[in-house]
Amino acid sequence: MDLSILISMKFEMALTLIIFILLFLKIDGRAGNQFFFRITNLLLVLSLGLYFLPARYGQFFSGMFRTSPLLEFEKVVLLMATIIISLSSYHWLKNFNHVAEFYMMILSSLLGMFFMMSSDNLLMFYLGLELSSIPVAALCNFDLDKKISSEAAMKMILSSAFSSAILLFGVSLIYGTTGSLDYYVLSRAVVGTPLQIMAFILIFSGFAFKLSVVPFHLWTADVYEGSPVAVTAFLSVVSKGAMAFVFITTLYWVFGNLGGTWYYMLAILAVVTMIIGNLFALRQSNLKRFFAFSSIAQVGYLLIGISGFVKASLSIGSVVYFVLIYVFSNLAAFGVISVISALTGKETIEDYKGLYRSNPTLALLMALALFSLAGIPPTAGFFGKLFLLTAGSSTGAWPLIIIASLNLIISLYYYLRIVRAMFIDESSEPLAKISLSFSEMAAFLLCAGGILSIGFMKGLFEVIFNISGGL
Amino acid sequence: MTVSSFIFYVLAAFILGSGFLAVTTRKLFRAAIYLLFSLIGIAGLYFWMNYEFIAAVQIVVYVGGIVVLIIFSIFLTHHVGAEMERPNRLRAGFAGLAAFFAFIFCSLVIYKNQFAVPDQTPVPLTVDRIGMQMLSLTEHGYILPFEVVSMLLLAAMIGCIVIAMKLPEKTS
Amino acid sequence: MTGDFKIILIPLLPLLSFLLLGLFGRKYLRESSGLIGTLSLLGSALLSVFTAYNYFFVTGKVNGIYQPLVVLQQTWLEFSPGVSIDMGMMIDPISVMMIVIVTFVSLMVHVYSLGYMKGEERFATYYAFLSLFTFSMLGLVLSSNIFQIYIFWELVGVSSYLLIGFYFDRPSAVAAAKKAFIVTRFADLGFLIGILVLSFGAETLDFRTLIERLTTATPQLHGMITTSFLGFSSLTWGLLLVFAGGAGKSAMFPLHIWLPDAMEGPTPVSALIHAATMVVAGVYLVARLFPVFAISAPGALHVVGYVGALSALFAAVIACTQTDIKRVLAYSTMSQIGYMMFALGVSGYGGEHGLGYMASMFHLFTHAMFKALLFLGAGAVIHYVHSNEMEDMGGLRSKMPVTHLTFLIACLAISGIPPFAGFFSKEEILTAAFEHNKLIYGIALFTSGLTAFYMFRLYFNIFWQKDFHSELSDHHGEGPWSMLVPLIILGALAVGAGFVPFSHFVTSDGKELETSVNIVFSVAPVLFALTGILIALRLYKSENETPARLANGFGSFYQGALHKFYIDEVYLFITKKLIFNLVGRPSAWIDKNIVDGGVNLSADLTEDTSGLIRNWQSGNLQQYAMWFFAAIIGLVMVFMSVWK
Amino acid sequence: MNLSLLIIVPVFVSMAILLCRDAKQVRIAALLGSAIQLGLAFALFFAYRAEREAGNTAQMLFTYKTPWFAPLHINYSVGVDGISVAMILLTASVVVAGVLVSLSVENLTKEFFFLLLLLSSGAYGFFISLDLFTLFFFLELAVIPKYLLIGIWGSGNKEYSATKLALMLMGGSALVFVGILGIYFEAGTFDIIELSQNQLSVATQHFFFPFLFIGFGVFGALFPFHTWVPDGHSSAPTAASMFLAGISMKLGGYGCLRVATYLMPQAAHEYQGIIILLAAIAILYGSFATMMQTDLKYINAYSSVSHCGFVLLGIGMLTKTAITGAVMQMVSHGLMTALFFAAIGMLYSRTHTRAVEKMGGLLKITPFIGTVFFIAGLCSLGLPGFSGFAAEMTVFMGSWQNNDMWYRLATIAACASIVVTAVYILRALGKVMMGPLLDQHHAEITDAGWNEKLAAVILIAGVVLVGVAPLLLQHLISPSADAIMQNVLKAAL
Amino acid sequence: MEVTLNHILFLSTALFFIGVYGFLTRRNVITMLMAIELLLNSVNINFIAFNKYLYADKLDGVFFTLFLIAIAAAEAAVAIAIIINIYRNYKSIDVDDVDTLKW
């Protein structure tokens, strides 16, 4: 073993290190909330810099771990997302009893995602998956004095255990038919016998569960609504993003031979997901729940992008690009919700009436986020969504593209509901003026900057596209 | 029918029977015990397959750990002896039918599948071999998963502590 | 080139006057606006006369034929090669005649208005509009391009709209202006489509080329004659549609309904627009295209003739019953234009056959003089009496001697009593009609009697009958000199215009035409006219019961004529009842309920569906798991059996 | 000439507006910014003419192309031909007038002008784009500012209207996007010039043409997708109405022409009948529906439906003259309707009503506004001397050149609408401006202020200039229309 | 009758669907958790059986089982902590009672 392995695992090492630092500080017992907040964020920001540390790409631990430029990029995106979540949760964490634990859990989960993405082996994949989801389930319960928080946690852990059990059953059958857990072997050995297809469908449903693909999505809204905002944000952005990365690699690579099956599965589910997500989002009043359904609808678009396997690197590139944009857009929205929820406890659209008059910054950021999610230029979401559809159209699946385009209308409608509440409606009791902390400002600026500039960074998509070629 | 197969069928009946009872009995405490039986039966199955180590782990972790944990939680949340609510008829009916037909289908697919014919020499499953391989960095080494699982256990532990231990509210 | 420049100035001067007065008149030039307008018109009039002299006696005749000259041709809009709207000025006998008439009558009206409109708040605007109208009319008559004529045609329409609606705080004026515009616009629709048809067939919009191509054996003519639609050749269609436009502007039956109402405008305006200039635009238009009508589409020309004759009779009948003096004049205008129209209709092309054409133009010329005079006279009366109704008048001859005299001259002229102007022109028309179509001749003869009757009915009602009493009665009723001078000048012309050797200048083919008054032939019309006058004298010289009894005698026919044969009501029914209720209202309803409703419905459906599936998200974990499991079963079923 | 300036300047000005401290600064910045735009537009116009006179016969001038998303072959590619220049001139004039008219906006001034200028940059970008993707980008860019302008500063049932407008336009652009993707799917490029040189396959054209045409048609008020027009226009604040009707609806017409017809000429031939039918229906039906309206803004909005029908009719007829006429009509209608909305806005801000029957005799009280009203009205009914006439006549002449009996019937129907137009315009004018003064409160209202006068004068100047010397505009447009027609003819062979 | 792989797979499949049935019908959260344990055990049996009967040259299946048991423990621990919390908050561990979050 040489040290280059450690450098190749730089993000994982950094996260582990931070977790242990926090653990020791917590055991030490003297550090206060502010200190935890600062030290963690500082360390996280520093570890972002690791991206520029040149690493060796390839497989390590006999396929248990793998790095590539694309993976590093994805990891840095997710890490950044976590930082944004953390920064914008300042007001919530300030008075929270378990800041260190919060960070340890959330970073463990992130670590799990990193391993999951980097795995070339179903065992590591499964371990990463569990490492990423069990702590999150616990995190859902972190609003300890809220009834719904524990309900959300219960729904999360039980349903995710159920789904992963089903996934495992599939994995075991795959193992039975091929004798290996290694992706490379699998990609050749999975040829599409009935048993393999059945096993694949079981595995697929596990992915679909995590990605909240309709009809595997039913847990999503409840969990999002009940959890603390930061956790909701983490679930809807980081967790989903990581899952999307893994999903597309797994499909394209491991189950590449089953393309004929999963292409149609994706197409059908994408349509259902978009429509159902949109229809449910229409009538939500709680913002977290609203964003749950909106993110379900977004997943529908993601699936369309994934389905465009004809131009693989375009598909992967556009998915990565979309996730990057989605990080900024959704986190901007959740940042605003987080601040307002932490300070006033208000989370419904009704409460946001007249927000622009009292808190123009928050309202503007929210609007930007919503426009980006709705895919309105010049925000980045426009490009993200269009590239997904472009990738999806590479198979010539026009009905799919048409339905997706028409769904954009419905989604615009409900995004505009919030815009309308903030900018147009008058409120009898508007929210008071909120002063933002430095960290929140930083997070918001980052989000706004990302939303506005990503589409115009000429080289960015090209870079992503190029590194996507190597999976 | 050999003795070995006889033992297998007995074990299988035991596992399935107690497993079935575990999910149908209306006494919560009994359900836990049936589960325990079922798990022990599975350990027996492992023994039967000559995977003693796994069987041992099964008994230690499941029987000694998880079931105890479950029983603890039953004590914490339940009046001993109280019967549980009947499942919703419709749902039970649907679930039963669905599970049954899924089982039939699944079995058929498995039955029809031509599994590869084994032609390799089996590796003896000894504890030291497992230990070596578990901590090995080289080919077929499981050091990385091992570490990951340890992180998972750590995280789960912290999570449990935070959730289950209700600390007195800090005055701030 | 200098001569050309002078011609360009003719329409340009009024335009400049319009721009000046329109932009600055209201604020800065209020007092002097009348003078500016009048002077610019004077300039135009002098230039016109000069041009006429120059054309008729110096430059116009080549080889004994008056040739059309195009003074200026500037492409204004280009459609396709050869088909373009060129702004140009064509000088030929009829256009020269028209510019003289237009500028002259307009000048008279300008001068007259100095007195008539004095003290009006929007004096400058009035003159601006007058200038605009004159400009448009001049542009119309000078057009060298059929589309150009349409352009000025529309401009004439709008300036007449503005002038009729000049007293815009009177609802009736607003309504009349609107009506005039819309009715003529409806007719213009025909004109426009006619242009489209002709231009497509002839592949040109230029008059000279158009006429040349459609009167000689060219592929264009062949094409237009051979293609047919609903039984008519496309040439006939084109010409008929163009004639529809002309009929609208010239108030031919059944598009005449706007003309009587248009009397809501200031009386000088009526004199200018509704007597001498705009209303003859239709006649002018047909005359412009006359060679095509006469040579290539005699069928269309027949239609022109019958429509003209019918209008002449129809209007004359109505005129006998009206009591508003301006309306009587309006119907008489319609009737006289009917004369001109059928004169064209009964004419052929070239030489002796072209008599009708010449007569029509001649009548146009003389009619301009005496009709302007009639209107201005009526204006003077109205100015004095402050009413349009015959009821309120009577016995004014002593109060307004000059007006009386000139009015009488005009009445005699219009009735066709020799040696007044109308006699000569009407004579030619009747001759032409007699030679070509006996039916039309009969109608025309009868109408001329009616004309004399209603004109003298008017005359006696105003100036004789009862005595006039009013608080103003002590001083005489004549207007200021500015009003009298035009009356006198026009009066002189109404007497003398008939002696112009018109046939030497204006003929269908440009060659001179020798005409002579045939005494024997003249007897009939003059007798008819005299009869009419005598009846009027008997009935209206002094107040008596006979007219009322007579009216009762005619019964429903009288009522019909009094109500203009209910044509207005028919129109109202068609527009208000049929178009509004059966087209407009349903359109609005469909838009609101079906098209828009469709959009709203789809939104509502989405909402409703959203509500319907709400229970899916029941909050029960086991139900979620059930769905999860069911979905897997579904996927397995679909993808392992159906979609392998 | 650097075309990107047309996009950059408004964006920078809108940013500058955000930095302004008070409303006064905002107004000055907005005014200056829009004036600079107008200057740029004219500079472009003259530069374009100079270039053409110098003998440059390239289809697009001042082109600039740089990769944007290279892997997808998406370029930022701009360039203009005569049609674009005409549309840019229109946009600049309407924007200046819109800013002038809105100087009195008090509520959230900064945001108002920010959005207005953002809108204008979207319009410019759309008109100069030579890449389908950028074109689409700018098309959608304009949707949300409109929503906000109507939603925040609008009147009446503004939220409904704003939402409807945003959703329908979004729907339109969604269809457009499908169409664009279809083109891309086959050709692998978004570049308009490149696409025009290589014909798409007939099957592709056949399938995707309706998407593009209907998609753009929603913007251009194609029957029956026009229902956002009346509600949207009537609820919008004055400047937004001007922009919506004056420019935004032109995006549709321009798109139908530049993208749908130009790139899919064969399909354009195929669907010609349907296009013409819908256009004729829109023209007649729009004008009849207008007849029944009593709200001034609704009147103008419905009449816009009718007038925009001429644009689509011209495009559908597929003759060079008709296409030229369609573009002229876009310019003309843009100026005229902006003028009309400006006048309505001026009146509304004074009388606080737009109901025709509640006003009367205002010409006497507010002669300037009255005159503007008259000019706008007369232009709308196609009076010679104003832009509408030249444009409509070109459309009619061009349409008639299409030698098909049914299409000619449609042309006749379209011609007939000028009569109906006269009816409703004169009715409105007669009611509102003429007749006796109806409401004594109106006796006290003031005439237009300097800014309103200037705005009106700018637009009237445009209307009259085009009306008096249409050749200026026609010579600008005609060669470019010819280029499009060449493509169509090539396909027909 | 010799015991073949298919017999064991039949057993594990049966156990799996028994678990599924339990999970779908048991209203008590703890019994749902128990059903999940059954599911995981059935998977374990699969892995072991495959390893034993087909791929005995490597220990992939065995290791998978080992890790699975560890994860099952962690999962159960967290789940039970949450269940205890539920009980504190809702005074019930019947899933049908825990449905505040819906629609």
Short mmCIF file of C-alpha atoms in Angstrom, two decimals, chain A residues 26 44 50 57 88 94 127 193 195 227 231 286 370 426 435:
data_model
loop_
_atom_site.label_atom_id
_atom_site.label_comp_id
_atom_site.label_asym_id
_atom_site.label_seq_id
_atom_site.Cartn_x
_atom_site.Cartn_y
_atom_site.Cartn_z
CA LYS A 26 -17.64 16.49 21.68
CA LEU A 44 -15.26 21.58 5.11
CA LEU A 50 -8.58 19.06 -1.98
CA TYR A 57 -7.32 7.76 -10.96
CA SER A 88 -27.60 28.38 5.75
CA LYS A 94 -27.33 28.19 16.93
CA LEU A 127 -22.55 -0.41 2.45
CA THR A 193 -31.91 -14.14 -18.32
CA LEU A 195 -33.93 -14.28 -13.26
CA SER A 227 -37.63 16.64 9.13
CA VAL A 231 -32.11 17.52 6.69
CA ASN A 286 -46.34 23.66 3.31
CA LEU A 370 -37.91 29.03 -8.23
CA GLU A 426 -50.32 41.71 0.26
CA SER A 435 -31.15 40.06 9.47
#
